[in-house]
């Protein structure tokens, strides 16, 4: 029997976890928990069952790790500490500013239940954070840059959709090539928000809507667009579905640093992701860390962890010998 | 008092460790150990002493971590297990095929002395290995690619220098741009040795030497050059010193993998380094892991470890709270 995974929440992320589990032969999907009517949910794994989220606690001895696939705004701050009372839990909490308080809540719940919780797993936070940490430790005298994209920002797409006269919208965040190039060349530029990223919107407007007004509202929207150079394209629904139905994303974490007695040598460390599906990649990271959660708890460890606290070997199905022979 | 570091071997790598320690305020260089006459060695750290390597054992209570800066061919297989009897040790052993036996020897020595040894620390093996491991765990259905360069290969430069009529030589390994591009596009190409890298040699020949013969000998040299497309440039010693005295290197680790129930989404994870000084960067990685060695041993851990076994947080001077607030 493999590591028994539960999925709590069956949206894009939950479905991504389900398909990622199929790629990991040491794991099996035990159950999906939903706030919807369990009868209404069709899942892709015939051997797994669907339950109401209200029945989750009863399954404490049937699930080794519960992957909490809710949203960061309102779901995870409640769900992750709540289910840490019964399960090893893992989430992709991504509200950077609120990580300290989320960590504390999950840590307390895990310590009283004897479980492991791993929070903020994914790519940012997650793999990008790891690469920031490693690069900072190697090059203490240096500067960090993170660029996002090209990719779909759900938050910005939603903001455009809320404008009167907009039927549908997709917003792409795009790194500015010249800024990326300057960073890669070790020039250590000070970049404004506008110099780092541009924003591109594809908008389906209602018939007869005032497109000039919509474009103006987008470009001047505070926080979301006003600090950026934004391009707006009006398209029809057919083109939206044909060309913009994916959820690609990605980005770049770069540290530029100096070594030598007089800082005479420059080094560039770059980590980048180019992802066809943001939720499926995030899910794949979650599943790898679910393996770590299971093992750490088996060893008797408890409490909240992040990607910083977990030795990479815990993520792998390979033995130490195999890893050293084939990957080192 | 900071973590007291010893350097054993004062070549390019040892000097790199010395300058890296200056960038880490929680560390101090306690002593340099040399096989040369200690009187003959001038080091850059006035507060540190130089000793004969024969006196190293006597310093067991004065050094927290000994960084062994010898060569992988003959020095490290002897030195790392030997000094693990007295010190926490760390090395950059890079003979991939012999890592399993080196690990075993260091592990036995460390376990009997109660010390920590960390082997094969640097960028390949080291950071490249870590990135291969993380990417393999996240994308189990995928393919790995490692490209090296553009950078100086010491082994290939030495091989050219051994040819009759050659006074000095520098060999650069260069990734083939088209191959890199195909990998980044997710094409998963099967690449031959020749298709992945080219080699470029800069050679200072003796006056009157038969340059056509030298060029032919280089290009046909088995193992080193015969499987590659090689370019040879004859230059004078002045140009060699002016343009080729650095030791730059770098490279790319790329994993291309698929997710989704039918593998319908492709993801590219890429890690790259562009290094002005190969030994100084390797040294910087060694120093970060020396911090981990010290802490792990303080916690009571013993035995041989690699980068796979060490949680990233052990490398950082920041507290868990600081890391989560600023880097996650």
PDB file of C-alpha atoms in Angstrom, chain A residues 109-311:
ATOM      1  CA  UNK A 109      -2.293  22.700  15.817  1.00  0.00           C
ATOM      2  CA  UNK A 110       0.347  20.226  14.633  1.00  0.00           C
ATOM      3  CA  UNK A 111       2.226  20.211  17.899  1.00  0.00           C
ATOM      4  CA  UNK A 112      -0.885  19.413  19.888  1.00  0.00           C
ATOM      5  CA  UNK A 113      -1.929  16.637  17.484  1.00  0.00           C
ATOM      6  CA  UNK A 114       1.546  15.200  16.865  1.00  0.00           C
ATOM      7  CA  UNK A 115       1.266  15.819  13.128  1.00  0.00           C
ATOM      8  CA  UNK A 116       3.393  17.542  10.494  1.00  0.00           C
ATOM      9  CA  UNK A 117       2.172  20.549   8.531  1.00  0.00           C
ATOM     10  CA  UNK A 118       4.020  21.965   5.540  1.00  0.00           C
ATOM     11  CA  UNK A 119       2.791  25.352   4.360  1.00  0.00           C
ATOM     12  CA  UNK A 120       3.416  27.605   1.365  1.00  0.00           C
ATOM     13  CA  UNK A 121       4.465  24.803  -0.978  1.00  0.00           C
ATOM     14  CA  UNK A 122       4.408  25.500  -4.702  1.00  0.00           C
ATOM     15  CA  UNK A 123       6.648  27.649  -6.838  1.00  0.00           C
ATOM     16  CA  UNK A 124       6.283  31.145  -5.330  1.00  0.00           C
ATOM     17  CA  UNK A 125       6.258  30.645  -2.427  1.00  0.00           C
ATOM     18  CA  UNK A 126       8.044  27.337  -2.809  1.00  0.00           C
ATOM     19  CA  UNK A 127      10.734  26.618  -5.385  1.00  0.00           C
ATOM     20  CA  UNK A 128      11.400  30.332  -5.938  1.00  0.00           C
ATOM     21  CA  UNK A 129      11.804  30.804  -2.169  1.00  0.00           C
ATOM     22  CA  UNK A 130      14.245  27.888  -1.990  1.00  0.00           C
ATOM     23  CA  UNK A 131      16.310  29.363  -4.776  1.00  0.00           C
ATOM     24  CA  UNK A 132      16.340  32.772  -3.116  1.00  0.00           C
ATOM     25  CA  UNK A 133      17.571  31.126   0.096  1.00  0.00           C
ATOM     26  CA  UNK A 134      20.288  28.969  -1.477  1.00  0.00           C
ATOM     27  CA  UNK A 135      21.559  31.860  -3.604  1.00  0.00           C
ATOM     28  CA  UNK A 136      21.616  34.249  -0.633  1.00  0.00           C
ATOM     29  CA  UNK A 137      23.610  31.771   1.455  1.00  0.00           C
ATOM     30  CA  UNK A 138      26.164  31.195  -1.310  1.00  0.00           C
ATOM     31  CA  UNK A 139      26.552  34.839  -2.337  1.00  0.00           C
ATOM     32  CA  UNK A 140      26.047  36.995   0.786  1.00  0.00           C
ATOM     33  CA  UNK A 141      27.229  40.091  -1.101  1.00  0.00           C
ATOM     34  CA  UNK A 142      24.618  40.318  -3.830  1.00  0.00           C
ATOM     35  CA  UNK A 143      21.214  41.394  -5.014  1.00  0.00           C
ATOM     36  CA  UNK A 144      18.006  39.435  -5.646  1.00  0.00           C
ATOM     37  CA  UNK A 145      15.616  39.801  -8.532  1.00  0.00           C
ATOM     38  CA  UNK A 146      12.334  37.965  -9.094  1.00  0.00           C
ATOM     39  CA  UNK A 147      10.463  38.303 -12.384  1.00  0.00           C
ATOM     40  CA  UNK A 148       7.102  36.664 -13.014  1.00  0.00           C
ATOM     41  CA  UNK A 149       5.705  35.510 -16.341  1.00  0.00           C
ATOM     42  CA  UNK A 150       4.943  35.258 -19.036  1.00  0.00           C
ATOM     43  CA  UNK A 151       1.793  34.012 -17.416  1.00  0.00           C
ATOM     44  CA  UNK A 152      -1.822  34.455 -16.475  1.00  0.00           C
ATOM     45  CA  UNK A 153      -2.525  36.365 -13.276  1.00  0.00           C
ATOM     46  CA  UNK A 154      -5.898  35.219 -11.964  1.00  0.00           C
ATOM     47  CA  UNK A 155      -6.165  38.220  -9.641  1.00  0.00           C
ATOM     48  CA  UNK A 156      -5.613  40.723 -12.439  1.00  0.00           C
ATOM     49  CA  UNK A 157      -7.930  38.840 -14.812  1.00  0.00           C
ATOM     50  CA  UNK A 158     -10.650  38.944 -12.159  1.00  0.00           C
ATOM     51  CA  UNK A 159     -10.091  42.672 -11.630  1.00  0.00           C
ATOM     52  CA  UNK A 160     -10.675  43.343 -15.328  1.00  0.00           C
ATOM     53  CA  UNK A 161     -13.768  41.132 -15.338  1.00  0.00           C
ATOM     54  CA  UNK A 162     -15.308  43.332 -12.642  1.00  0.00           C
ATOM     55  CA  UNK A 163     -15.305  46.369 -14.983  1.00  0.00           C
ATOM     56  CA  UNK A 164     -18.718  47.273 -16.381  1.00  0.00           C
ATOM     57  CA  UNK A 165     -19.203  46.021 -19.923  1.00  0.00           C
ATOM     58  CA  UNK A 166     -16.579  43.237 -19.661  1.00  0.00           C
ATOM     59  CA  UNK A 167     -17.787  39.683 -20.274  1.00  0.00           C
ATOM     60  CA  UNK A 168     -14.459  37.883 -19.951  1.00  0.00           C
ATOM     61  CA  UNK A 169     -10.812  38.827 -19.590  1.00  0.00           C
ATOM     62  CA  UNK A 170      -7.363  37.307 -19.396  1.00  0.00           C
ATOM     63  CA  UNK A 171      -4.341  39.217 -18.081  1.00  0.00           C
ATOM     64  CA  UNK A 172      -0.756  38.214 -18.826  1.00  0.00           C
ATOM     65  CA  UNK A 173       2.171  39.429 -16.732  1.00  0.00           C
ATOM     66  CA  UNK A 174       5.303  39.747 -18.879  1.00  0.00           C
ATOM     67  CA  UNK A 175       8.887  40.421 -17.732  1.00  0.00           C
ATOM     68  CA  UNK A 176      10.598  43.283 -19.597  1.00  0.00           C
ATOM     69  CA  UNK A 177      13.357  41.664 -21.711  1.00  0.00           C
ATOM     70  CA  UNK A 178      15.772  44.597 -21.294  1.00  0.00           C
ATOM     71  CA  UNK A 179      15.464  44.432 -17.492  1.00  0.00           C
ATOM     72  CA  UNK A 180      16.101  40.670 -17.465  1.00  0.00           C
ATOM     73  CA  UNK A 181      19.107  41.191 -19.709  1.00  0.00           C
ATOM     74  CA  UNK A 182      20.604  43.908 -17.490  1.00  0.00           C
ATOM     75  CA  UNK A 183      20.244  41.661 -14.439  1.00  0.00           C
ATOM     76  CA  UNK A 184      21.808  38.699 -16.237  1.00  0.00           C
ATOM     77  CA  UNK A 185      24.714  40.897 -17.257  1.00  0.00           C
ATOM     78  CA  UNK A 186      25.464  41.601 -13.605  1.00  0.00           C
ATOM     79  CA  UNK A 187      24.626  45.296 -13.928  1.00  0.00           C
ATOM     80  CA  UNK A 188      22.643  45.219 -10.645  1.00  0.00           C
ATOM     81  CA  UNK A 189      20.082  47.753 -11.893  1.00  0.00           C
ATOM     82  CA  UNK A 190      17.593  49.446  -9.555  1.00  0.00           C
ATOM     83  CA  UNK A 191      14.339  48.697 -11.329  1.00  0.00           C
ATOM     84  CA  UNK A 192      10.988  50.382 -10.821  1.00  0.00           C
ATOM     85  CA  UNK A 193       7.778  48.358 -10.962  1.00  0.00           C
ATOM     86  CA  UNK A 194       7.171  49.695 -14.478  1.00  0.00           C
ATOM     87  CA  UNK A 195      10.643  48.703 -15.636  1.00  0.00           C
ATOM     88  CA  UNK A 196      10.308  45.071 -14.509  1.00  0.00           C
ATOM     89  CA  UNK A 197       6.991  43.898 -15.936  1.00  0.00           C
ATOM     90  CA  UNK A 198       4.394  44.858 -18.527  1.00  0.00           C
ATOM     91  CA  UNK A 199       0.771  43.741 -18.486  1.00  0.00           C
ATOM     92  CA  UNK A 200      -1.257  42.570 -21.464  1.00  0.00           C
ATOM     93  CA  UNK A 201      -5.032  42.158 -21.334  1.00  0.00           C
ATOM     94  CA  UNK A 202      -7.359  40.285 -23.661  1.00  0.00           C
ATOM     95  CA  UNK A 203     -10.918  41.449 -23.157  1.00  0.00           C
ATOM     96  CA  UNK A 204     -14.306  40.306 -24.449  1.00  0.00           C
ATOM     97  CA  UNK A 205     -16.655  43.305 -24.198  1.00  0.00           C
ATOM     98  CA  UNK A 206     -20.432  43.398 -24.302  1.00  0.00           C
ATOM     99  CA  UNK A 207     -21.884  44.412 -27.623  1.00  0.00           C
ATOM    100  CA  UNK A 208     -22.048  48.177 -27.814  1.00  0.00           C
ATOM    101  CA  UNK A 209     -19.827  48.660 -24.760  1.00  0.00           C
ATOM    102  CA  UNK A 210     -17.616  51.746 -24.664  1.00  0.00           C
ATOM    103  CA  UNK A 211     -14.233  50.142 -25.345  1.00  0.00           C
ATOM    104  CA  UNK A 212     -12.308  53.354 -24.875  1.00  0.00           C
ATOM    105  CA  UNK A 213     -13.765  53.706 -21.385  1.00  0.00           C
ATOM    106  CA  UNK A 214     -12.999  50.077 -20.522  1.00  0.00           C
ATOM    107  CA  UNK A 215      -9.403  50.444 -21.712  1.00  0.00           C
ATOM    108  CA  UNK A 216      -9.002  53.634 -19.679  1.00  0.00           C
ATOM    109  CA  UNK A 217     -10.448  52.016 -16.557  1.00  0.00           C
ATOM    110  CA  UNK A 218      -8.066  49.103 -16.878  1.00  0.00           C
ATOM    111  CA  UNK A 219      -4.958  51.207 -17.434  1.00  0.00           C
ATOM    112  CA  UNK A 220      -5.727  53.557 -14.552  1.00  0.00           C
ATOM    113  CA  UNK A 221      -6.799  50.927 -12.022  1.00  0.00           C
ATOM    114  CA  UNK A 222      -4.765  51.557  -8.856  1.00  0.00           C
ATOM    115  CA  UNK A 223      -2.591  48.716  -7.420  1.00  0.00           C
ATOM    116  CA  UNK A 224      -3.390  46.444 -10.352  1.00  0.00           C
ATOM    117  CA  UNK A 225      -2.426  48.428 -13.455  1.00  0.00           C
ATOM    118  CA  UNK A 226      -1.621  52.081 -12.842  1.00  0.00           C
ATOM    119  CA  UNK A 227       2.068  51.421 -12.097  1.00  0.00           C
ATOM    120  CA  UNK A 228       2.555  49.380 -15.277  1.00  0.00           C
ATOM    121  CA  UNK A 229       2.591  49.836 -19.017  1.00  0.00           C
ATOM    122  CA  UNK A 230      -0.525  47.939 -20.035  1.00  0.00           C
ATOM    123  CA  UNK A 231      -1.722  46.863 -23.462  1.00  0.00           C
ATOM    124  CA  UNK A 232      -5.401  46.048 -24.008  1.00  0.00           C
ATOM    125  CA  UNK A 233      -6.726  43.910 -26.871  1.00  0.00           C
ATOM    126  CA  UNK A 234     -10.433  43.460 -27.513  1.00  0.00           C
ATOM    127  CA  UNK A 235     -11.239  40.020 -28.895  1.00  0.00           C
ATOM    128  CA  UNK A 236     -14.350  37.905 -29.341  1.00  0.00           C
ATOM    129  CA  UNK A 237     -15.328  34.953 -27.147  1.00  0.00           C
ATOM    130  CA  UNK A 238     -14.299  32.430 -29.766  1.00  0.00           C
ATOM    131  CA  UNK A 239     -10.746  33.776 -29.845  1.00  0.00           C
ATOM    132  CA  UNK A 240     -10.687  33.866 -26.036  1.00  0.00           C
ATOM    133  CA  UNK A 241     -11.552  30.191 -25.860  1.00  0.00           C
ATOM    134  CA  UNK A 242      -9.218  29.196 -28.676  1.00  0.00           C
ATOM    135  CA  UNK A 243      -6.091  31.089 -27.588  1.00  0.00           C
ATOM    136  CA  UNK A 244      -6.458  31.933 -23.912  1.00  0.00           C
ATOM    137  CA  UNK A 245      -7.988  28.959 -22.131  1.00  0.00           C
ATOM    138  CA  UNK A 246      -4.702  27.700 -20.643  1.00  0.00           C
ATOM    139  CA  UNK A 247      -3.218  28.804 -17.336  1.00  0.00           C
ATOM    140  CA  UNK A 248       0.474  29.111 -18.190  1.00  0.00           C
ATOM    141  CA  UNK A 249       2.907  30.869 -15.886  1.00  0.00           C
ATOM    142  CA  UNK A 250       6.527  30.969 -14.867  1.00  0.00           C
ATOM    143  CA  UNK A 251       9.270  33.373 -14.006  1.00  0.00           C
ATOM    144  CA  UNK A 252      12.859  33.952 -13.013  1.00  0.00           C
ATOM    145  CA  UNK A 253      14.741  34.173  -9.713  1.00  0.00           C
ATOM    146  CA  UNK A 254      18.156  35.693 -10.224  1.00  0.00           C
ATOM    147  CA  UNK A 255      20.855  36.562  -7.721  1.00  0.00           C
ATOM    148  CA  UNK A 256      23.842  38.552  -8.843  1.00  0.00           C
ATOM    149  CA  UNK A 257      26.736  38.568  -6.371  1.00  0.00           C
ATOM    150  CA  UNK A 258      30.394  39.287  -5.975  1.00  0.00           C
ATOM    151  CA  UNK A 259      33.301  37.326  -4.522  1.00  0.00           C
ATOM    152  CA  UNK A 260      37.020  37.888  -4.061  1.00  0.00           C
ATOM    153  CA  UNK A 261      38.944  40.021  -1.598  1.00  0.00           C
ATOM    154  CA  UNK A 262      37.851  43.138  -3.483  1.00  0.00           C
ATOM    155  CA  UNK A 263      34.584  41.894  -4.995  1.00  0.00           C
ATOM    156  CA  UNK A 264      36.379  41.513  -8.305  1.00  0.00           C
ATOM    157  CA  UNK A 265      34.399  38.510  -9.562  1.00  0.00           C
ATOM    158  CA  UNK A 266      30.697  38.520 -10.423  1.00  0.00           C
ATOM    159  CA  UNK A 267      28.446  35.463 -10.423  1.00  0.00           C
ATOM    160  CA  UNK A 268      24.909  35.050 -11.691  1.00  0.00           C
ATOM    161  CA  UNK A 269      22.639  32.331 -10.288  1.00  0.00           C
ATOM    162  CA  UNK A 270      19.390  31.974 -12.214  1.00  0.00           C
ATOM    163  CA  UNK A 271      16.411  29.699 -11.673  1.00  0.00           C
ATOM    164  CA  UNK A 272      13.532  29.807 -14.096  1.00  0.00           C
ATOM    165  CA  UNK A 273      10.254  28.061 -14.733  1.00  0.00           C
ATOM    166  CA  UNK A 274       8.209  27.880 -17.922  1.00  0.00           C
ATOM    167  CA  UNK A 275       4.915  26.214 -17.052  1.00  0.00           C
ATOM    168  CA  UNK A 276       2.069  25.185 -19.338  1.00  0.00           C
ATOM    169  CA  UNK A 277      -0.199  24.812 -16.325  1.00  0.00           C
ATOM    170  CA  UNK A 278       0.358  26.809 -13.154  1.00  0.00           C
ATOM    171  CA  UNK A 279      -1.998  24.676 -11.009  1.00  0.00           C
ATOM    172  CA  UNK A 280      -0.628  21.348 -12.264  1.00  0.00           C
ATOM    173  CA  UNK A 281       2.956  22.395 -11.520  1.00  0.00           C
ATOM    174  CA  UNK A 282       2.006  23.656  -8.061  1.00  0.00           C
ATOM    175  CA  UNK A 283       0.231  20.349  -7.486  1.00  0.00           C
ATOM    176  CA  UNK A 284       3.327  18.419  -8.493  1.00  0.00           C
ATOM    177  CA  UNK A 285       5.385  20.294  -5.910  1.00  0.00           C
ATOM    178  CA  UNK A 286       2.699  19.650  -3.281  1.00  0.00           C
ATOM    179  CA  UNK A 287       2.752  15.916  -3.973  1.00  0.00           C
ATOM    180  CA  UNK A 288       6.567  15.713  -3.673  1.00  0.00           C
ATOM    181  CA  UNK A 289       6.393  17.495  -0.301  1.00  0.00           C
ATOM    182  CA  UNK A 290       3.506  15.258   0.802  1.00  0.00           C
ATOM    183  CA  UNK A 291       6.026  12.407   0.623  1.00  0.00           C
ATOM    184  CA  UNK A 292       8.317  14.403   2.920  1.00  0.00           C
ATOM    185  CA  UNK A 293       5.468  15.137   5.353  1.00  0.00           C
ATOM    186  CA  UNK A 294       4.666  11.449   5.609  1.00  0.00           C
ATOM    187  CA  UNK A 295       8.284  10.463   6.231  1.00  0.00           C
ATOM    188  CA  UNK A 296       9.036  13.229   8.710  1.00  0.00           C
ATOM    189  CA  UNK A 297       6.000  12.285  10.760  1.00  0.00           C
ATOM    190  CA  UNK A 298       6.969   8.585  10.615  1.00  0.00           C
ATOM    191  CA  UNK A 299      10.291   9.652  12.133  1.00  0.00           C
ATOM    192  CA  UNK A 300       8.393  11.251  14.979  1.00  0.00           C
ATOM    193  CA  UNK A 301       8.683  14.864  13.913  1.00  0.00           C
ATOM    194  CA  UNK A 302       5.795  17.250  14.493  1.00  0.00           C
ATOM    195  CA  UNK A 303       4.966  20.914  13.949  1.00  0.00           C
ATOM    196  CA  UNK A 304       4.869  23.291  11.023  1.00  0.00           C
ATOM    197  CA  UNK A 305       7.610  23.264   8.391  1.00  0.00           C
ATOM    198  CA  UNK A 306       8.325  25.104   5.188  1.00  0.00           C
ATOM    199  CA  UNK A 307      10.435  24.126   2.189  1.00  0.00           C
ATOM    200  CA  UNK A 308      13.399  25.684   4.036  1.00  0.00           C
ATOM    201  CA  UNK A 309      13.243  23.079   6.797  1.00  0.00           C
ATOM    202  CA  UNK A 310      13.170  19.940   4.682  1.00  0.00           C
ATOM    203  CA  UNK A 311      16.246  18.128   3.379  1.00  0.00           C
TER     204      UNK A 311
END
